Short mmCIF file of C-alpha atoms and ligand atoms in Angstrom, two decimals:
data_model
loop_
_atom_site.label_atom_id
_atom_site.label_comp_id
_atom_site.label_asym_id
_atom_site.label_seq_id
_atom_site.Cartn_x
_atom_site.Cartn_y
_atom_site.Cartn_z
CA UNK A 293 0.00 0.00 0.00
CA UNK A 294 2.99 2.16 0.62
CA UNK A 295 3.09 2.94 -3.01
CA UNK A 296 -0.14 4.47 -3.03
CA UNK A 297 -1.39 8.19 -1.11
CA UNK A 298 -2.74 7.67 2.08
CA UNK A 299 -6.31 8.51 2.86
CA UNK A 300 -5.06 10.64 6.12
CA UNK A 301 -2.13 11.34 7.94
CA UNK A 302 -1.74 11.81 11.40
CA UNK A 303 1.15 13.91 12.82
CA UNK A 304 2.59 15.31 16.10
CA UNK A 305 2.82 18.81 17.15
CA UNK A 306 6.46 18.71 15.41
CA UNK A 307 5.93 16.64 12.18
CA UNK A 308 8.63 13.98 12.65
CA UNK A 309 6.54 11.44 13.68
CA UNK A 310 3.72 10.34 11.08
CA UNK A 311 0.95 7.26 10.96
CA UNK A 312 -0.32 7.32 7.39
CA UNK A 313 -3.75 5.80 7.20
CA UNK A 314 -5.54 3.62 4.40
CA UNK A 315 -8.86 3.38 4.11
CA UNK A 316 -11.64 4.70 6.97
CA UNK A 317 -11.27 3.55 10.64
CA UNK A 318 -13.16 0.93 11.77
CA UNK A 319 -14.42 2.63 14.45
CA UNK A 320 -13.79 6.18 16.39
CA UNK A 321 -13.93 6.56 19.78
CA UNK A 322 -13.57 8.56 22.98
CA UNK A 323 -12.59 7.73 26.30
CA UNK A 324 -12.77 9.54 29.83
CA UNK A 325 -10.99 6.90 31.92
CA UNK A 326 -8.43 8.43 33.66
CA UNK A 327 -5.69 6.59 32.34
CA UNK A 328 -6.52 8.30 29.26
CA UNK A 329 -6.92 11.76 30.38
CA UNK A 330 -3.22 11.51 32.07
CA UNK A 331 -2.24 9.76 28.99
CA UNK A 332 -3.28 12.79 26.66
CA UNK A 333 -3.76 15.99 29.04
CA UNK A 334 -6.81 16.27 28.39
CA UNK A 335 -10.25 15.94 29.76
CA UNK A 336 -10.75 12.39 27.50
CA UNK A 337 -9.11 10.30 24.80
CA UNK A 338 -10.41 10.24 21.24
CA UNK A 339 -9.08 7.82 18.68
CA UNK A 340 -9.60 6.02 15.37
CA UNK A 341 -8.96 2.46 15.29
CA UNK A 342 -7.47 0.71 12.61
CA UNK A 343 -6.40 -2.64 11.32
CA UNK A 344 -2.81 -2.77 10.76
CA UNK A 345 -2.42 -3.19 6.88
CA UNK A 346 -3.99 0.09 7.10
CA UNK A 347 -1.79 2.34 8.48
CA UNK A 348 2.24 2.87 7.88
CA UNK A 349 4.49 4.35 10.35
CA UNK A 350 7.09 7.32 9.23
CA UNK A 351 9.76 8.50 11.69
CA UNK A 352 10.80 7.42 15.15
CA UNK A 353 8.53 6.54 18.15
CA UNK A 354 9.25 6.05 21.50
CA UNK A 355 6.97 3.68 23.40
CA UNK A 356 5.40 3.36 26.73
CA UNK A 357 3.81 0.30 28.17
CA UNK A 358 1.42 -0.30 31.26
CA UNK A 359 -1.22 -2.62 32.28
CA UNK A 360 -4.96 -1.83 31.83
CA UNK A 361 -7.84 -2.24 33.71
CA UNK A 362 -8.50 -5.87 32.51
CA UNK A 363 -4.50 -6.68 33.21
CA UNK A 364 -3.57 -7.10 29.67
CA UNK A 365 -0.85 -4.45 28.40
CA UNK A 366 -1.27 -1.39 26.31
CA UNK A 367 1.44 0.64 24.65
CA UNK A 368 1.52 4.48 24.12
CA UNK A 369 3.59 5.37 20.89
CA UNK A 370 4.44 8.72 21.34
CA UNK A 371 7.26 11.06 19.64
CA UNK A 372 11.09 11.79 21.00
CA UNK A 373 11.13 14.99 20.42
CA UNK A 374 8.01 16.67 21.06
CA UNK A 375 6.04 14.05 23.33
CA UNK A 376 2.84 14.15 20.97
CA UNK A 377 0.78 10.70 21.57
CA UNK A 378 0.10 9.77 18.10
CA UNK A 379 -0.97 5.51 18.59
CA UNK A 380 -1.33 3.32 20.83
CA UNK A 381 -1.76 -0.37 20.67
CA UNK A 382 -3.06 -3.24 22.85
CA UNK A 383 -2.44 -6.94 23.74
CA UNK A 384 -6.24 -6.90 23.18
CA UNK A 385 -5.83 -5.23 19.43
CA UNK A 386 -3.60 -7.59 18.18
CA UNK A 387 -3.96 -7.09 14.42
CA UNK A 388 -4.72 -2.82 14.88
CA UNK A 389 -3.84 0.08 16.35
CA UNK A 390 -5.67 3.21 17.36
CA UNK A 391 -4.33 6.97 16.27
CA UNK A 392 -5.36 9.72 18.20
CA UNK A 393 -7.86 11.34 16.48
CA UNK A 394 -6.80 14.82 16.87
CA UNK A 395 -3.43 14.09 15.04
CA UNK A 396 -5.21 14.75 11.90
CA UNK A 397 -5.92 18.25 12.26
CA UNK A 398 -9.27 17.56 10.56
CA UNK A 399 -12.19 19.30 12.16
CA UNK A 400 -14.32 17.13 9.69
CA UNK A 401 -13.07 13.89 11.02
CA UNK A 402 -15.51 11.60 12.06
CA UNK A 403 -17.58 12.04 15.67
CA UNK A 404 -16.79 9.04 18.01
CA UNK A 405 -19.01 6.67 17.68
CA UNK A 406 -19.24 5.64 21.82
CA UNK A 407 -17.42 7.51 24.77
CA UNK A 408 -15.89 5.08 27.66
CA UNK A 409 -15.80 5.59 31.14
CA UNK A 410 -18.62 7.82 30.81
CA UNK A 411 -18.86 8.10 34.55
CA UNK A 412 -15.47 9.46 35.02
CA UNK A 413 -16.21 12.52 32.34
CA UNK A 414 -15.28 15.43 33.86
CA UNK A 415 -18.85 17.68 34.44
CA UNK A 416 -18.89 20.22 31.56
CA UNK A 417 -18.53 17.83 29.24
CA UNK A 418 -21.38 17.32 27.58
CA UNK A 419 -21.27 14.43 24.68
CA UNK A 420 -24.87 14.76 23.58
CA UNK A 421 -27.03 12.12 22.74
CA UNK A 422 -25.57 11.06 19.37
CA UNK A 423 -22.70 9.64 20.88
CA UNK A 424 -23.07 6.25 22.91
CA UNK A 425 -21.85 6.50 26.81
CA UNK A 426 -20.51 3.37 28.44
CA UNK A 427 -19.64 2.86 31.89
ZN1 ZN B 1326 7.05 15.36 17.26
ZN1 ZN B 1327 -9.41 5.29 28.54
#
């Protein structure tokens, strides 16, 4: 696939480190655990998932690995030089990865589909009632 233009391409705050995707995610989503909102700064996660024959890698990643709530590993992919979380994968997401959604700079990119750990959400934070909450 490398040979042809990606659909998207995500990229962190200072451009060296790129995930070129193929095709449309199989599935966008948010999440308000609070592993994820240390994990991005912010009040929730909110990524695209996709299989791995769908995306290709450009530039240098750093990784960083911890258990999850269900005990199985997950692994922030993040770059050197400017910190920006651009993927993550998952002993549970063998065959994918998910890409931060706001790596694309696209305000037209697709609305999750479900927010997680809605009861951790911080207050303001509406989602609306297009979105799925669970938990
Ligand atoms: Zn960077
Ligand atoms: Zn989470």
């Amino acid at each position: 696939m490398s040979d042809t233009a990606p659909t998207r391409t995500a990229a962190c705050a200072c451009g060296q480190l790129r995930a070129h995707t193929y095709g449309e995610p199989r599935s966008v989503y948010a999440c308000a655990c609070l592993d994820c909102q240390r994990a991005t700064g912010s009040a929730f996660s909110y990524r695209a998932r996709y299989e791995l024959a769908q995306l290709r890698i450009e530039g240098g990643a750093r990784a960083w690995r911890r258990g999850s709530d269900a005990g199985r590993w997950v692994e922030q992919h993040f770059c050197p030089h400017c910190g920006t979380l651009v993927y993550m994968t998952a002993e549970s997401l063998p065959d994918g990865a998910v890409v931060s959604a706001g790596c694309f700079a696209d305000p037209e990119f697709a609305a999750p589909g479900r927010l997680y750990r809605a009861s951790r959400k911080h207050g303001w934070f509406d989602p609306g009632a297009a979105i799925e909450t669970v938990g």
